[in-house]
Tab-separated table of C-alpha atoms in Angstrom:
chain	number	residue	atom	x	y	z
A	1	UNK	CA	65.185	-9.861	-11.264
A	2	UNK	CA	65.081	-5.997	-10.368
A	3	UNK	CA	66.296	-5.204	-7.305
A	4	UNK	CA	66.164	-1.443	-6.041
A	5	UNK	CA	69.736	-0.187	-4.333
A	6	UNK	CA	68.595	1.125	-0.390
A	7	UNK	CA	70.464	3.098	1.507
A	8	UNK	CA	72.435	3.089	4.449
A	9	UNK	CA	72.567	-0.287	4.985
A	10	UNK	CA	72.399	0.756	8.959
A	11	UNK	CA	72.256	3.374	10.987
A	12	UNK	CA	72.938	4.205	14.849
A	13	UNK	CA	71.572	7.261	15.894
A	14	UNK	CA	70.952	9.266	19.115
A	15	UNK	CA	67.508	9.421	20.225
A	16	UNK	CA	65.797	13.185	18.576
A	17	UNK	CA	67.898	13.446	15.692
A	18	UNK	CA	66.746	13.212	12.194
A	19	UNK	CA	66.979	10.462	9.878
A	20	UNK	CA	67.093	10.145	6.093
A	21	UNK	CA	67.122	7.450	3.590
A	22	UNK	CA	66.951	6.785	-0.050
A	23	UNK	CA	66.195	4.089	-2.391
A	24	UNK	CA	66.988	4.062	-6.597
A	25	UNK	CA	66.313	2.419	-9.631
A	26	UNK	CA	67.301	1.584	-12.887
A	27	UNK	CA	63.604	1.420	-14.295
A	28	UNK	CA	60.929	3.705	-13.947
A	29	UNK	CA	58.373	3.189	-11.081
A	30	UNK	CA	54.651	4.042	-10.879
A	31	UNK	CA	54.432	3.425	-7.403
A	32	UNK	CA	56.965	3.916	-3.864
A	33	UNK	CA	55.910	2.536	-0.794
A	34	UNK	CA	57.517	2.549	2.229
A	35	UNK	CA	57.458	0.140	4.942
A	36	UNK	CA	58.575	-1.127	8.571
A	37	UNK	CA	59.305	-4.334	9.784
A	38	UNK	CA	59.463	-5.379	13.466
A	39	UNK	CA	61.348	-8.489	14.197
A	40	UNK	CA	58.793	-11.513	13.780
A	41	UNK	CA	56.315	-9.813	12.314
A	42	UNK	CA	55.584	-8.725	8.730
A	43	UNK	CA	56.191	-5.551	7.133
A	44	UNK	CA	53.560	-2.456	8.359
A	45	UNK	CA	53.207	-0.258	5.663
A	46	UNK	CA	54.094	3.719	6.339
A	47	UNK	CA	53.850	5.743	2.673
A	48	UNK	CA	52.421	5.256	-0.201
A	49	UNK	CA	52.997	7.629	-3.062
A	50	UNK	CA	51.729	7.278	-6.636
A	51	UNK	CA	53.436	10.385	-8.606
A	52	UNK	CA	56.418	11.887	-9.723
A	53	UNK	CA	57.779	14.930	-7.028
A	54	UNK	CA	54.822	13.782	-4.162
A	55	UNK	CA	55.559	14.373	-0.836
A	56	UNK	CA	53.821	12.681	1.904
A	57	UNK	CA	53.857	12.785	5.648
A	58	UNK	CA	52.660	10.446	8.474
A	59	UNK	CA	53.047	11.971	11.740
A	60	UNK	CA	56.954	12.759	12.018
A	61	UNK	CA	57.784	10.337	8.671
A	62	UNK	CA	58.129	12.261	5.001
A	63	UNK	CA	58.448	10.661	1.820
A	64	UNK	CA	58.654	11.772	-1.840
A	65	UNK	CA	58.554	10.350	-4.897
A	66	UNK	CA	61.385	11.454	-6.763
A	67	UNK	CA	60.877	13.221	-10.389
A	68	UNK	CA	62.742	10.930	-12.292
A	69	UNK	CA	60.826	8.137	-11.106
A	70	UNK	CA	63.317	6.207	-10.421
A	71	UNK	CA	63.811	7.454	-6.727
A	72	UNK	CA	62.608	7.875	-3.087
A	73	UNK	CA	63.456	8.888	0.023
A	74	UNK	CA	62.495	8.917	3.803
A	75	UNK	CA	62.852	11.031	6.509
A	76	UNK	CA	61.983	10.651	10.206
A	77	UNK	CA	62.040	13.631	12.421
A	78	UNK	CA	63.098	13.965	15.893
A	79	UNK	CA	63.907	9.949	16.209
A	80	UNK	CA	62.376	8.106	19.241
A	81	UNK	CA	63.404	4.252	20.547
A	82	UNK	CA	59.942	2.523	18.927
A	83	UNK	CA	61.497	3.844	15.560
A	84	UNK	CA	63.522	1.043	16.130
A	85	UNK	CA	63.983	-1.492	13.349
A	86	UNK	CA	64.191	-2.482	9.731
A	87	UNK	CA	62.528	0.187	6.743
A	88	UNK	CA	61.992	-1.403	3.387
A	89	UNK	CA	61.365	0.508	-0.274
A	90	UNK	CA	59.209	-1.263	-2.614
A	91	UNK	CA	58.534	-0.269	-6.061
A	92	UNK	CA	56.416	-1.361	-8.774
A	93	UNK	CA	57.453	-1.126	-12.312
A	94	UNK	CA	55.187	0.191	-15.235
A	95	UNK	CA	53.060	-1.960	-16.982
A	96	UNK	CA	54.170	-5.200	-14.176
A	97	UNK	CA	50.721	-5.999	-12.807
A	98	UNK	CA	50.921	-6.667	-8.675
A	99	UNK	CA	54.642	-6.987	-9.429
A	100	UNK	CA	56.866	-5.468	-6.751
A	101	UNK	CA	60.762	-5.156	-6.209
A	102	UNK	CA	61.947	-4.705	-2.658
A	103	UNK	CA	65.393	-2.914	-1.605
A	104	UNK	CA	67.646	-5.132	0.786
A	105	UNK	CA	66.490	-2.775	3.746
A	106	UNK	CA	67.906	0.044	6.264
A	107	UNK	CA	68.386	-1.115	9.730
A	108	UNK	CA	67.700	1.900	12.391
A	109	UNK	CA	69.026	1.928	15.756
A	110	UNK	CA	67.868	4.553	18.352
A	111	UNK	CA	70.214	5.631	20.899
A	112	UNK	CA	68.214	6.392	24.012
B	1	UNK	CA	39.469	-6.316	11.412
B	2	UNK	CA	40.966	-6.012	7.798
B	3	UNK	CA	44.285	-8.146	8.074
B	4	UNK	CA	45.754	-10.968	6.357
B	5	UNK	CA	46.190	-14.373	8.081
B	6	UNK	CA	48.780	-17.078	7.181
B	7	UNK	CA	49.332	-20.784	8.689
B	8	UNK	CA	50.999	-22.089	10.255
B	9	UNK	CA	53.427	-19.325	11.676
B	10	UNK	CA	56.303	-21.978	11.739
B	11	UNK	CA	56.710	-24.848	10.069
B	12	UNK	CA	59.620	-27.560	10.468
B	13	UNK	CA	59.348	-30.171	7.998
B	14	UNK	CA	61.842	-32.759	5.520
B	15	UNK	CA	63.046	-32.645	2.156
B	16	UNK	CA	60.360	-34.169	-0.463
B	17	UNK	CA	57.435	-33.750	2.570
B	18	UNK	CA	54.874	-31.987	0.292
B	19	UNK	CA	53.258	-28.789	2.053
B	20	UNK	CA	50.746	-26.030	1.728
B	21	UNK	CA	50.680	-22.341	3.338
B	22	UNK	CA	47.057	-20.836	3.353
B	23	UNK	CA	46.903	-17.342	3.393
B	24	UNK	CA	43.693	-15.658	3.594
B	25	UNK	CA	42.840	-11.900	3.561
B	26	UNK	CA	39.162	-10.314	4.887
B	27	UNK	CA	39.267	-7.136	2.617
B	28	UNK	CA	37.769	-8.392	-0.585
B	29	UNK	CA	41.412	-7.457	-2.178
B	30	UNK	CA	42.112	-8.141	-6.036
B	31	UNK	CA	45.496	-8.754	-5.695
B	32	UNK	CA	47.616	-10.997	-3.432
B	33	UNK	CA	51.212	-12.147	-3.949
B	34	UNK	CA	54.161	-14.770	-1.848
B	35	UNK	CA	57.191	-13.366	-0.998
B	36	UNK	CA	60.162	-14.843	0.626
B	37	UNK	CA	62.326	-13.042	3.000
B	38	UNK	CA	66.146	-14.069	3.151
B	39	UNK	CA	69.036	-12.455	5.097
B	40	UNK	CA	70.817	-10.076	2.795
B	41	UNK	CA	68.582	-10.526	-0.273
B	42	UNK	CA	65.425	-8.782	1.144
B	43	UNK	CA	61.961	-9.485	0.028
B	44	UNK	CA	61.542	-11.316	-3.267
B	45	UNK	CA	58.393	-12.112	-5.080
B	46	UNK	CA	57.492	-15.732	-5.875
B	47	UNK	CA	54.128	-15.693	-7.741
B	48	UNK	CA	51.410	-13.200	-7.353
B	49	UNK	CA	47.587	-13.590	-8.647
B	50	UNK	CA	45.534	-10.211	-10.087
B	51	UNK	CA	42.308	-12.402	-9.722
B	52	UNK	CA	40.319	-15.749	-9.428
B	53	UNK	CA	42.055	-17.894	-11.506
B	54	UNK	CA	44.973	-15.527	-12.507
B	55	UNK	CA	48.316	-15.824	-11.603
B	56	UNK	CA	51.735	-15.120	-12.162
B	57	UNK	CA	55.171	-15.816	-11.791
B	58	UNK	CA	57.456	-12.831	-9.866
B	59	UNK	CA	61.337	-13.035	-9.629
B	60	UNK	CA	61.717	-16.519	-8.053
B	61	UNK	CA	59.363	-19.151	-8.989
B	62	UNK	CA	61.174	-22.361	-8.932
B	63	UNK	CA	60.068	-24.921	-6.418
B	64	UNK	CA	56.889	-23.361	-5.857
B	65	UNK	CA	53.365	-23.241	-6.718
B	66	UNK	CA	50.053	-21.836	-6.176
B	67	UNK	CA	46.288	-21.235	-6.971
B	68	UNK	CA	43.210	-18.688	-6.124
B	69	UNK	CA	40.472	-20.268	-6.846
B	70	UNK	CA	38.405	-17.743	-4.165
B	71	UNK	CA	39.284	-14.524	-4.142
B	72	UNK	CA	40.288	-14.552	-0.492
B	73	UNK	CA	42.393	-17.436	-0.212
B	74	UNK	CA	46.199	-17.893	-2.217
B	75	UNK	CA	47.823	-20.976	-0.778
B	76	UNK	CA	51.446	-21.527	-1.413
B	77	UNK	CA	52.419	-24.831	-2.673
B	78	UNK	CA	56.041	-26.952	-2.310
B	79	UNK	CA	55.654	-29.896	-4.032
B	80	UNK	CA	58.735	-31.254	-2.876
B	81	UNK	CA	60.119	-28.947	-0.821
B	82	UNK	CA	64.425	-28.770	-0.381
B	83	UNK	CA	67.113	-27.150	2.303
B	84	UNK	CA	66.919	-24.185	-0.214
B	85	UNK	CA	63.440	-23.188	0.763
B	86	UNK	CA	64.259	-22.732	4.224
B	87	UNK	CA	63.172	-19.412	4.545
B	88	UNK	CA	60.538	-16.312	6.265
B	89	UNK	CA	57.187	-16.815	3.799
B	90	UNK	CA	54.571	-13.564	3.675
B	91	UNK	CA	51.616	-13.262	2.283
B	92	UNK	CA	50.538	-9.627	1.181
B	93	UNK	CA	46.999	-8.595	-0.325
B	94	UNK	CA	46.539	-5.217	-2.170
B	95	UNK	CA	43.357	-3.715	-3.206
B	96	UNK	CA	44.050	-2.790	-6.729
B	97	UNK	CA	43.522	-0.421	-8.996
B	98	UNK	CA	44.595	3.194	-8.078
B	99	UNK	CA	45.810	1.688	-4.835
B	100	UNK	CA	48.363	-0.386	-4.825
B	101	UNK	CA	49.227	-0.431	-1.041
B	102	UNK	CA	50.498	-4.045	-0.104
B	103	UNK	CA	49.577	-5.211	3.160
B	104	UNK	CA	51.434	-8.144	4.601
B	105	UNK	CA	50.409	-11.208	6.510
B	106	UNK	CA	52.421	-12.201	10.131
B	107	UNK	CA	54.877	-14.474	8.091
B	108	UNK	CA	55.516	-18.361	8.022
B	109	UNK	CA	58.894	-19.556	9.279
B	110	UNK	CA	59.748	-22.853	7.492
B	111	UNK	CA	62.666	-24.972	7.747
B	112	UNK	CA	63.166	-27.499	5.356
B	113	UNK	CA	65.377	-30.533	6.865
């Protein structure tokens, strides 16, 4: 099956800097969605976007929707400790249904 | 509140034991799907339903099955379950049409002995 290429793998950062991540495809995508997962708990979702060159924002988080459809990205601005764990891309192919490919996740640490 | 429940949260069972997740969701969602959640391989679909009586195989099916015979409720099935399907189980409704936001149950820990 599909699976999307995230990136970093992990990242160590001090507390109020800015963070970026990406995540690409081989296929084309009608929908990105970004999410958060705590440890124990499942995945909270953060951004949704639906079309080609969107940007969204939620609080200090931006995403976008690249043009080629075949990439996102995330940003977090001025990093605090809760932003503290693991951020997952999810994708869903054209013409797939309620099919949805994850990437293999970004693992944030905040530096106090 | 709108949320999707699973059960059990952890589950320790043997190989061949048959067993059955229920996941249920309150927001009158079309769409709900099983994923399993493995270290290093992320989140992978297992079969995911667009309606009552609809469902569908996603990237890893084998071992597994399920039905939705209400539109609230999409238990996940191991017949015969094996050490292989030790794994983190969530449940994730989405509403559908123009939305497609999943949103994910608390997860089911099972180890398969």
């Amino acid at each position: 099956g599909q699976q999307l290429n995230q990136s970093p793998q992990s990242m160590f950062i001090q507390e109020g800097e800015d963070v970026s991540m990406n995540c690409t495809s081989s296929s084309i995508f009608n929908t990105w969605l970004w999410y958060k997962q705590d440890p124990g708990e499942g995945p909270v979702l953060l951004i949704a976007l639906y079309k080609a060159g969107e940007l969204t924002s939620n609080g200090r988080l931006t995403a976008q929707f690249g043009i080629t459809r075949k990439d996102s990205f995330l940003n977090i601005s001025a990093s605090i400790p809760s932003d503290v764990g693991i951020y997952f891309c999810a994708g869903q192919p054209e013409n797939t249904g309620n099919q949805f490919y994850f990437g293999t996740g970004t693992s944030l640490t905040v530096i106090p | 509140e709108a949320q999707v429940t699973q059960n059990p949260r952890y589950l320790i069972t043997v190989t061949g034991k048959k067993l059955t997740v229920t996941c249920s969701q309150n927001m009158n969602h079309e769409y709900m799907s099983w994923y399993r959640q493995d270290p290093g391989l992320g989140l992978r679909q297992i079969y995911y339903s667009m309606n009552v009586e609809v469902t569908d195989k996603g990237d890893v099916p084998e071992g597994y099955k399920v039905s939705r015979k209400e539109k609230r409720n999409f238990p996940l099935i191991l017949e015969s379950p094996s050490p292989n399907q030790t794994s983190l189980y969530f449940c994730a409704s989405t509403q559908g049409g123009s939305y497609n936001e999943q949103f994910f149950g608390p997860g089911t820990r099972l180890t398969v002995l």
